[in-house]
Coordinates of C-alpha atoms in Angstrom, one line a residue:
Chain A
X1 CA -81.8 -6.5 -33.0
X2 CA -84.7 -7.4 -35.3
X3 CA -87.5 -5.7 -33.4
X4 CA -85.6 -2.6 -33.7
X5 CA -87.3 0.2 -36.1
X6 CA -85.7 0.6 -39.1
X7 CA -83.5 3.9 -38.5
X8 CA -81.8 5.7 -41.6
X9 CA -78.1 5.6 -41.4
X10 CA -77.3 9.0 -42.9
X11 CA -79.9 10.6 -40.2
X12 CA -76.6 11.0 -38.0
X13 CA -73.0 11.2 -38.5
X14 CA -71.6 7.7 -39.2
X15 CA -68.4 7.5 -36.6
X16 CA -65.3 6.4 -38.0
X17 CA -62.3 4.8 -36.4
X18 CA -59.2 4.7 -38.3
X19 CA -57.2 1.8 -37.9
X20 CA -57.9 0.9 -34.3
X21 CA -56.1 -1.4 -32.3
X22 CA -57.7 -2.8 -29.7
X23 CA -60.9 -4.6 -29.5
X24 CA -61.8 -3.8 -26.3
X25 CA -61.7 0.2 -27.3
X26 CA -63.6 -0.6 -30.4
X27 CA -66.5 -2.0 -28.0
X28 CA -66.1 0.9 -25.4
X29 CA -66.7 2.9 -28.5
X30 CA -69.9 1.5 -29.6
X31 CA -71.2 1.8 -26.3
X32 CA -70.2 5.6 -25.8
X33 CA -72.2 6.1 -29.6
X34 CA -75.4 4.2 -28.5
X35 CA -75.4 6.6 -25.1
X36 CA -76.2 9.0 -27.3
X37 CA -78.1 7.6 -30.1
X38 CA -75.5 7.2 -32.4
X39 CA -75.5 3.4 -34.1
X40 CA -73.2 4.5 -37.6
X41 CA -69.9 3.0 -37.2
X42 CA -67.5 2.6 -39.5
X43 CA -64.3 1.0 -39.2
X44 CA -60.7 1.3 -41.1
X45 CA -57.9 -1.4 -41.1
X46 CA -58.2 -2.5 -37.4
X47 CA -55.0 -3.6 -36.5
X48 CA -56.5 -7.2 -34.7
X49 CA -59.3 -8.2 -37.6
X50 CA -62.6 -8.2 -38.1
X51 CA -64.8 -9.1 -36.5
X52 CA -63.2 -8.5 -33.3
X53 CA -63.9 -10.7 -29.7
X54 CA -62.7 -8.5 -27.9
X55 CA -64.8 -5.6 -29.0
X56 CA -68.1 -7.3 -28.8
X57 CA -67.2 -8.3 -25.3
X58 CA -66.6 -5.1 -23.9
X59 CA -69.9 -3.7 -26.2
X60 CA -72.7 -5.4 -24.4
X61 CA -75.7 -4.1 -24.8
X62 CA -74.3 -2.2 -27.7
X63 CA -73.2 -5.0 -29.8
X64 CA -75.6 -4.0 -32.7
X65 CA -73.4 -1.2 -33.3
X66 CA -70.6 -3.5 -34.4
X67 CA -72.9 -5.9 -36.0
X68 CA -74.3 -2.7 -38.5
X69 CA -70.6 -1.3 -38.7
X70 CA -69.1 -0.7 -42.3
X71 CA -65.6 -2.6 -42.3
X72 CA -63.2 -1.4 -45.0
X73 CA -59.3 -1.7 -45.8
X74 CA -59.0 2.0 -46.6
X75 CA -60.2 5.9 -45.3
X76 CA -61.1 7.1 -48.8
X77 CA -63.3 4.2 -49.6
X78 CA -64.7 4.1 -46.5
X79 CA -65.6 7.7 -46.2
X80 CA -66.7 7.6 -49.9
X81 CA -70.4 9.0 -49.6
X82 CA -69.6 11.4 -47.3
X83 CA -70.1 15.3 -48.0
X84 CA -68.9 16.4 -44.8
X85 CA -66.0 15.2 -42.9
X86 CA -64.6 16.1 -39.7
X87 CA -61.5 14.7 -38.4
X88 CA -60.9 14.5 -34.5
X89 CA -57.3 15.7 -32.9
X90 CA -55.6 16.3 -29.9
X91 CA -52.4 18.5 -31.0
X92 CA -53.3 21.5 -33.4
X93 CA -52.0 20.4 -36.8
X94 CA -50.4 22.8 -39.6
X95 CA -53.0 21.9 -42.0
X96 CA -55.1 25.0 -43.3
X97 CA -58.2 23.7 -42.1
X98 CA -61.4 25.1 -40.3
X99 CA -61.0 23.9 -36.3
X100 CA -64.3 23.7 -34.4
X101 CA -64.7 22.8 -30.9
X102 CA -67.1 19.5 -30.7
X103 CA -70.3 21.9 -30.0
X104 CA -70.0 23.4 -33.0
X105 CA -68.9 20.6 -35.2
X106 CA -72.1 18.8 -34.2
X107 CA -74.4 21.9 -34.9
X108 CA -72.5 22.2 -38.4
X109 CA -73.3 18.5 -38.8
X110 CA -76.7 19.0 -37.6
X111 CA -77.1 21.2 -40.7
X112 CA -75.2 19.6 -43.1
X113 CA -77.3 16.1 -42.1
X114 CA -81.0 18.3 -42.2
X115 CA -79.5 19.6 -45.6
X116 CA -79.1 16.3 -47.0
X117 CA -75.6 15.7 -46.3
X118 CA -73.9 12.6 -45.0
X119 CA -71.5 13.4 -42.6
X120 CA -68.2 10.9 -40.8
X121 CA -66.5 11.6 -38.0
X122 CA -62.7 10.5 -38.0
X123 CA -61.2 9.3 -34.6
X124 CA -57.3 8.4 -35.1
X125 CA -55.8 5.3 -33.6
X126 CA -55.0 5.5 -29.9
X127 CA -51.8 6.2 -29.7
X128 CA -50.9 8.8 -32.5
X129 CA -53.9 9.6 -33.7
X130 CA -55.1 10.3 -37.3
X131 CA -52.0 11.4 -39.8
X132 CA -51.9 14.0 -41.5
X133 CA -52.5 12.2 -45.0
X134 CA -56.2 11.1 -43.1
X135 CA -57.0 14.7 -42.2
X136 CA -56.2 15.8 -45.3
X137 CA -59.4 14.1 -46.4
X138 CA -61.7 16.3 -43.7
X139 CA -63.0 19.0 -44.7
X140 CA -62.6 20.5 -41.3
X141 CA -61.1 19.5 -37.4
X142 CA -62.7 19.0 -34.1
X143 CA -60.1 20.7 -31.4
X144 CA -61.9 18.5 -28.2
X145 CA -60.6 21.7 -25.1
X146 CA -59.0 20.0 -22.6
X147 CA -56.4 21.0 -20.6
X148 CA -52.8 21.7 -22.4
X149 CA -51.1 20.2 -18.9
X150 CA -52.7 16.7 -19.1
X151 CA -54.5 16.2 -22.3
X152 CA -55.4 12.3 -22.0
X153 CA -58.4 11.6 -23.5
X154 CA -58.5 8.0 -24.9
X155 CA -60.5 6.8 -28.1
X156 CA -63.7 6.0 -26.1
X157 CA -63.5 9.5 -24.2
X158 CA -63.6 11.3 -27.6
X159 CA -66.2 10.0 -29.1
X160 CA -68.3 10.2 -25.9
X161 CA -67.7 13.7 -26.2
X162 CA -68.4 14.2 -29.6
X163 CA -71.5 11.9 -29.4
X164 CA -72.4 14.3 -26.6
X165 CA -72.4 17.2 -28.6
X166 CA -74.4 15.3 -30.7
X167 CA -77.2 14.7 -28.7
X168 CA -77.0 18.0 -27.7
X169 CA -77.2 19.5 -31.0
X170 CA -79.4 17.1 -32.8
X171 CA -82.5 18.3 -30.5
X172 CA -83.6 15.6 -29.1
X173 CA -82.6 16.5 -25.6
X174 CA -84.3 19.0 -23.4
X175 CA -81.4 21.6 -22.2
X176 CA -83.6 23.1 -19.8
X177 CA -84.3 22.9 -16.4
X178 CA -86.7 20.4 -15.5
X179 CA -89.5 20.4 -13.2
X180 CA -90.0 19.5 -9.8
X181 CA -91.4 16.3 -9.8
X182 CA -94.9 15.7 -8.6
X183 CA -95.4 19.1 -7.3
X184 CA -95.3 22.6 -8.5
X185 CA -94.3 26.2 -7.1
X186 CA -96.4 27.4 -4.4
X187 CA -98.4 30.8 -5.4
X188 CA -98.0 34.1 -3.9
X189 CA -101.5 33.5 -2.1
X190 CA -99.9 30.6 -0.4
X191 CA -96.0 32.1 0.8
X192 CA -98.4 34.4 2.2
X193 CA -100.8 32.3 4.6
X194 CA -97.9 30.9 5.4
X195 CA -95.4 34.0 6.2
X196 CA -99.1 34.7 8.3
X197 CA -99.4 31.8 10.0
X198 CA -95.7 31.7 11.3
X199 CA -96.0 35.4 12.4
X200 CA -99.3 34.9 13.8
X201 CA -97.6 32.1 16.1
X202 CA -94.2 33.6 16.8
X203 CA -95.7 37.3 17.8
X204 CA -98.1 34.7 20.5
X205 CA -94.8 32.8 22.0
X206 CA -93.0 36.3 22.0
X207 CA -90.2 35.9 19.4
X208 CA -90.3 39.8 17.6
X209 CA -88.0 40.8 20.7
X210 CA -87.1 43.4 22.0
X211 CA -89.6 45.8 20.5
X212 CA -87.2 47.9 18.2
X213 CA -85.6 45.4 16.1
X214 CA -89.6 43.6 16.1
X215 CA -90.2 45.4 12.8
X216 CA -87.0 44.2 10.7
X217 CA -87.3 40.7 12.6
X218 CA -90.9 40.5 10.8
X219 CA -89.3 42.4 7.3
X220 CA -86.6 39.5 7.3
X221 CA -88.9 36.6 8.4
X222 CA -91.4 37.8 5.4
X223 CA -88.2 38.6 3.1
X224 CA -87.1 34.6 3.9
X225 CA -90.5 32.7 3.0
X226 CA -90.8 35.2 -0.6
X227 CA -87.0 34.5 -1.4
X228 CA -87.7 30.6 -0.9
X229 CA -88.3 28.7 -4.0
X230 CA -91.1 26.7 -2.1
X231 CA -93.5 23.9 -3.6
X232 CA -97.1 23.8 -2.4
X233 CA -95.9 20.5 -1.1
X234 CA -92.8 22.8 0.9
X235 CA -95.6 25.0 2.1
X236 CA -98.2 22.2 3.5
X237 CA -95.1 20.6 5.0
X238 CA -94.1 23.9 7.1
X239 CA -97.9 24.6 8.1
X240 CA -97.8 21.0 9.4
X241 CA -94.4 21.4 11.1
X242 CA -95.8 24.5 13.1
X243 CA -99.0 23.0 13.6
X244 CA -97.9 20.4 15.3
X245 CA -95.0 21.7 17.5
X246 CA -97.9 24.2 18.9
X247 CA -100.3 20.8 19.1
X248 CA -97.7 19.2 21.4
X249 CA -97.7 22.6 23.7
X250 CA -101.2 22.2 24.2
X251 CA -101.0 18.6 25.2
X252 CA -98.0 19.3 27.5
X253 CA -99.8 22.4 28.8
Chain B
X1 CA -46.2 18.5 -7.2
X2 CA -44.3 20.9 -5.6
X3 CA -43.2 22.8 -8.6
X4 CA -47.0 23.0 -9.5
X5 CA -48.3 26.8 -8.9
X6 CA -50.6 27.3 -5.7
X7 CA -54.1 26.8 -7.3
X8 CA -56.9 28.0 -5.0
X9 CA -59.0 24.7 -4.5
X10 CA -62.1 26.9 -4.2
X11 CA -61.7 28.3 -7.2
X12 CA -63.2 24.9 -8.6
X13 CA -66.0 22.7 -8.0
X14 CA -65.0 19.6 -5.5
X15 CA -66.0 16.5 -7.7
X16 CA -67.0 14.2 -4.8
X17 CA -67.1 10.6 -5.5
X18 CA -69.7 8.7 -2.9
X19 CA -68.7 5.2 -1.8
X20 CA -67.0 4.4 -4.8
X21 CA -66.2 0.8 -5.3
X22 CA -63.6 0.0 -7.9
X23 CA -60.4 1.9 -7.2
X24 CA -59.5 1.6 -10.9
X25 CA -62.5 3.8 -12.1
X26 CA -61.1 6.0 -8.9
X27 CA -58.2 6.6 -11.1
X28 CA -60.1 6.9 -14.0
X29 CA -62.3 9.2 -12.5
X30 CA -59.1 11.5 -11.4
X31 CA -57.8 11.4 -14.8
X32 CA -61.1 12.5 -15.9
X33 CA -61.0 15.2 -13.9
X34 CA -57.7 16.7 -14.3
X35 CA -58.6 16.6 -18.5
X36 CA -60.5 19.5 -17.5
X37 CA -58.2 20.9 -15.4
X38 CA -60.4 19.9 -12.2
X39 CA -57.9 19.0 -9.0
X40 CA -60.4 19.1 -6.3
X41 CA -61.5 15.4 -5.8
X42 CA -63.3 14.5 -2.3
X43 CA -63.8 10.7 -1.3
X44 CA -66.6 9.6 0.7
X45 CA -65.9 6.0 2.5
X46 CA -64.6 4.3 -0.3
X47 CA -65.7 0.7 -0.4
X48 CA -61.8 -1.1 -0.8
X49 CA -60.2 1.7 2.1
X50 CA -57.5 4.3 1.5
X51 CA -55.1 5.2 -0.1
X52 CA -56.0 2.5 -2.9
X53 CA -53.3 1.0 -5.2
X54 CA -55.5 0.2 -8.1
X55 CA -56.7 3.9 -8.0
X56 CA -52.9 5.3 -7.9
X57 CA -52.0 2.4 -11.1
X58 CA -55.1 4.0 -13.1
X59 CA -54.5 7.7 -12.2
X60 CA -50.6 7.7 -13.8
X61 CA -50.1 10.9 -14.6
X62 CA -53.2 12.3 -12.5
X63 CA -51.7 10.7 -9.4
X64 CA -52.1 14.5 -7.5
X65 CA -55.4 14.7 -7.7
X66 CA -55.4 11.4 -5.5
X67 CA -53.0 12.3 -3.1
X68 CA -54.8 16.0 -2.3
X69 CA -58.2 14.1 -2.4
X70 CA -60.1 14.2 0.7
X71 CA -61.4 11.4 2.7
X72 CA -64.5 10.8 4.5
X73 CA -66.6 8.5 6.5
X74 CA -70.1 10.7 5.6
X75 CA -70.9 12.8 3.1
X76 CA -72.3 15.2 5.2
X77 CA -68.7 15.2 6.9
X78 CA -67.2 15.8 3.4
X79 CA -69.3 18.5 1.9
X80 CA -69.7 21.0 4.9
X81 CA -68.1 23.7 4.1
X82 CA -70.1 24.1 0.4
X83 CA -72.5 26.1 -0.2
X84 CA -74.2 24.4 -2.7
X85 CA -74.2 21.1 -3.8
X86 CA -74.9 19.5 -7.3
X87 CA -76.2 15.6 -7.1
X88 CA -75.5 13.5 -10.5
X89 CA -78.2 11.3 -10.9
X90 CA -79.0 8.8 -14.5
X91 CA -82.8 8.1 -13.4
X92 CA -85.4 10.6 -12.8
X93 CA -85.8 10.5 -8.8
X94 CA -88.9 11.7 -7.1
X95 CA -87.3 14.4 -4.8
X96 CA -88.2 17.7 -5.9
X97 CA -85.3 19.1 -6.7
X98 CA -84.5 22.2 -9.2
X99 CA -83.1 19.5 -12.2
X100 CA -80.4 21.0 -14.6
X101 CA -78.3 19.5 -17.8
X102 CA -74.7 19.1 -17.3
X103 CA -74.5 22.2 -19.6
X104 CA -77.0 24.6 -17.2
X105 CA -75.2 23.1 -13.8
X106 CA -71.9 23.9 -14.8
X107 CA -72.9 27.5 -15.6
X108 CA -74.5 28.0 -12.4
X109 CA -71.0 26.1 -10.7
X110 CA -69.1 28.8 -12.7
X111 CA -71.5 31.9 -11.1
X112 CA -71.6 30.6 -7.3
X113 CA -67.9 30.1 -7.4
X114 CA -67.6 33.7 -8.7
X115 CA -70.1 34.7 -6.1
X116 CA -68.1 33.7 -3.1
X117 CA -69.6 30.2 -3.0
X118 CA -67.8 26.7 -2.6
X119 CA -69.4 24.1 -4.9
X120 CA -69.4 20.3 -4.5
X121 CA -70.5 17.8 -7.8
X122 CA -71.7 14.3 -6.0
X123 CA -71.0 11.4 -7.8
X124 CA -72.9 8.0 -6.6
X125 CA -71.0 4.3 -6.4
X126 CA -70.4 2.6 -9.9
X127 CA -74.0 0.4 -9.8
X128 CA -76.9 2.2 -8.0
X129 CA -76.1 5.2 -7.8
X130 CA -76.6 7.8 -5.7
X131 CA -79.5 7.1 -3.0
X132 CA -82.3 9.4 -1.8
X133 CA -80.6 10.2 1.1
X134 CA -77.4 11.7 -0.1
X135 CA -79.8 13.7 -3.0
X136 CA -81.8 15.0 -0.4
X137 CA -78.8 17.0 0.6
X138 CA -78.0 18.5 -2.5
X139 CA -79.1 21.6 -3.8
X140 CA -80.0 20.6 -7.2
X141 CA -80.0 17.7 -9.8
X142 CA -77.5 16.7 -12.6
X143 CA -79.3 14.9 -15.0
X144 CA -77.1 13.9 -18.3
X145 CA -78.7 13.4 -21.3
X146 CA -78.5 10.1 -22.5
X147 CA -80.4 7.6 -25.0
X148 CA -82.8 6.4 -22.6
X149 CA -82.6 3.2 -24.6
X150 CA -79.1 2.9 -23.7
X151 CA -78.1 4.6 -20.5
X152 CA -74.8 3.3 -19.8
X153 CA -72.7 6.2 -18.7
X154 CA -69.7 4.4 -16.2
X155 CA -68.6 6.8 -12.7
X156 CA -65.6 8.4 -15.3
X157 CA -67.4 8.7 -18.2
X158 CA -70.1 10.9 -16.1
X159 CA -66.8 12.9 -14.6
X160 CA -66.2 13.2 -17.7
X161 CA -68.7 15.0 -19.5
X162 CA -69.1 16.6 -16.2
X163 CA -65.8 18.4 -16.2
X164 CA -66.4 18.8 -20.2
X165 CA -68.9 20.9 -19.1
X166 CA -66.8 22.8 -16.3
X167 CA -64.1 23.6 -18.7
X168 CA -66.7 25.6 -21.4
X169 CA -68.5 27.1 -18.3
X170 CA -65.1 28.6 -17.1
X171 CA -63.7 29.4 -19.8
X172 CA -66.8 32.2 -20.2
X173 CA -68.2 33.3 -16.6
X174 CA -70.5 36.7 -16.1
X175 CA -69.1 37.7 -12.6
X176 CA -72.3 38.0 -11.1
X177 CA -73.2 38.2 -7.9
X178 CA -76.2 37.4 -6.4
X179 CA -78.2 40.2 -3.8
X180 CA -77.3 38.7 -0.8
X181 CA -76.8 42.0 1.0
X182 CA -75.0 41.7 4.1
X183 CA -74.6 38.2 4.5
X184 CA -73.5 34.7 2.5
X185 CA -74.9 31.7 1.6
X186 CA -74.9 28.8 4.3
X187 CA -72.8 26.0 4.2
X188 CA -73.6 22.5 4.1
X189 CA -72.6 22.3 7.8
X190 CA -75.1 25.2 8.8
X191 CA -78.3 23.1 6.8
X192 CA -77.0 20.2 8.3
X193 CA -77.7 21.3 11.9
X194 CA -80.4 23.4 11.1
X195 CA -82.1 20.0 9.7
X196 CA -80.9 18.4 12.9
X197 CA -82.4 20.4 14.7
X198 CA -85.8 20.5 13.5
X199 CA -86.3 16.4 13.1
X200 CA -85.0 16.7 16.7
X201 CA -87.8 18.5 17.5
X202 CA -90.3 17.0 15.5
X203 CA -89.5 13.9 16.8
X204 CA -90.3 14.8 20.2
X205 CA -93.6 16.6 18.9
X206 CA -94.9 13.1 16.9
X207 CA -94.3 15.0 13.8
X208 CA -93.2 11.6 11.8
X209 CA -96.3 10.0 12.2
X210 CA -97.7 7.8 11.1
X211 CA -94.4 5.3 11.8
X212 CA -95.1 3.9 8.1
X213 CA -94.3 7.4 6.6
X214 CA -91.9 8.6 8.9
X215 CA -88.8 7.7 6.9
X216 CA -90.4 9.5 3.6
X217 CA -91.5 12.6 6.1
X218 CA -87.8 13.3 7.2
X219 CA -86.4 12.8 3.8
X220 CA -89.1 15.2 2.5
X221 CA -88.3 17.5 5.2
X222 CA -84.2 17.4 4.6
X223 CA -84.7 17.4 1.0
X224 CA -86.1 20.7 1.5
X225 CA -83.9 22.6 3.5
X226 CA -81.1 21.7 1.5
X227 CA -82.5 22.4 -1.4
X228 CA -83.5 26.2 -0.1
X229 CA -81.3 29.1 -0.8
X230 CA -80.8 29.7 2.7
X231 CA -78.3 32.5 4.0
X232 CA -76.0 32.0 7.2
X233 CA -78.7 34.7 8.9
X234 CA -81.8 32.5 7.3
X235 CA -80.0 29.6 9.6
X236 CA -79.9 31.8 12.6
X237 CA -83.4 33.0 12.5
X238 CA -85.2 29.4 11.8
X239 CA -83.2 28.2 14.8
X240 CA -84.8 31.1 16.7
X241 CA -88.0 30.4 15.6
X242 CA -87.6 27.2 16.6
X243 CA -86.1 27.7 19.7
X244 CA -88.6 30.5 20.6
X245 CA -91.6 28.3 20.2
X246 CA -89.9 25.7 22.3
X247 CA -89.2 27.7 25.2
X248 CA -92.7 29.4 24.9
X249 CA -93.7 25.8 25.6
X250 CA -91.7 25.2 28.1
X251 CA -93.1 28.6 30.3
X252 CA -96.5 27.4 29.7
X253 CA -95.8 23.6 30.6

């Protein structure tokens, strides 16, 4: 897309697929990369050709991430300008390599990219995965957890994961909790009318009964309101709600 | 699976899919799930009945988490017996709601769960989502982080990250428990009736006035009890204080 801005390539990892096969997975790919801001694809020796029907179909809206993608017949070429390379598996391997879980991977590549580093992600084809002749070429693996009784994630599932982590580690997302929209936290000054105003109208209609327990009736009902996390908007609400169940007493009355 | 040990479903938050329509991203969803070692699925009036054939052909290997799932008409029905409720939503809504990354939510999951607490995850139908009426009976907001250029998450991929998130949470929980001396937090069941009993009331006072407002007025109102911390003795004394203002009324009248 033309009216795009102009984003530099090597300002995020560049995801690789190694020898995909089929389309339709190469598409579900781009579109888990562009949920997370991720448009660098790179693809090895797809098994159907390129460019691929099949995969622009099931991309949609992401279809400029197969228009930008870097076709080539082999890893090493492909990978070429890369200074950081992490390889994606399932099964533990028995290559002497550094494993990081996808969190840290994506920090590392965080670093290695504010650095000046280009950094690939490697995702094996869906069956078998990457050999061991491709992650020789990482310099280190991404162990996704899942669990050891049904590990079944499929291409598409990984790289939504890893682009995940991505996100998460490339800043741009706020981890925190956000804020309650259109209204905020109700001061102190206000629980308190309010804890007032429902005692006020409770000790009239005779609810702190019978007169022992009145005191820890009142502690509780005060305790309640405080422990709330009420908005001003909560607290206008419950002034209204009393006000007008008493209003309706007076017209019945 | 018989042979499979006796897992405590509690022990686990219920992923809870809401009028889901495709039983194929049923199955997807439950292989989702079980990647993370999740079991507990709950199914809220599915739109193509139950059991579903294209849900079982997805699932393959997840198949038990389809045959133990739950079924309901209502969601109210199906998450009664939590104690708090997580509601996934891709846009921003306008119900004030404490919002949390998938990250933050499945921490808290991990800490209720050690608390005592049952936790429920709501997931809305494939296109619209979740609607303001189920969120305004959650606790608390999902919101996953996406490119907000390209928000495209599908019903498994948001399992997905979902139970990602569950697995890392687990995997590293403080046992804390929260000071609620003497008493535990109220189930869905408890707010539900609690609510019910108030718009009840507030009906018959001309609380939801004017007419124009009154649907925003009681989601407003349910919205806020649900999203309240409330204990099972919180429950009992706001039906006392409304029921002791009532018959107040009713000795005056």
């Amino acid at each position: 897309m033309s009216e795009q801005p102009d984003r530099d390539p090597s300002a995020t990892p560049a995801f690789v697929l190694v020898r995909p096969q089929m389309g339709e997975n190469i598409g579900a790919a781009a579109r888990a990369m562009l949920n997370f801001g991720l448009e660098h694809m790179r693809v090895v020796a797809p098994r159907d050709g390129w460019p691929s029907q099949p995969a622009v179909a099931m991309a949609s809206g992401a279809g400029r991430v197969l228009d930008n993608a870097l076709l080539s017949d082999e890893l090493a070429e492909s990978i070429g300008d890369c200074s950081y390379v992490f390889a994606t598996t399932a099964r533990t391997r028995d290559l002497t390599k550094p494993v990081f879980s996808p969190e840290a991977a994506m920090a590392l590549a965080a670093e290695k990219i504010a650095a000046g580093g280009r950094v690939a992600v490697l995702f094996g084809p869906e069956r078998a995965g990457l050999e061991n002749e491709d992650i020789a070429r990482a310099s280190a693996i991404i162990s996704v957890p899942v669990n050891p009784e049904f590990p079944s994630l499929n291409l598409a599932q990984c790289v939504l994961l890893t682009g995940y982590e991505w996100m998460r580690a490339s800043g741009s997302v706020a981890h925190e909790q956000a804020g309650l929209a259109g209204t905020s936290p109700a001061p102190v000054i206000e629980i308190e009318r309010l804890a007032e105003h429902y005692e006020e109208r409770l000790e009239a209609a005779g609810f702190f009964f019978p007169e022992h327990k009145s005191r820890s009736m009142r502690v509780n009902l005060r305790n309640m309101w405080s422990r709330m996390p009420l908005t001003r908007a909560d607290v206008q609400m419950l002034h209204g709600v009393l006000r007008q169940l008493l209003r309706d007493r007076t017209r019945d009355g």
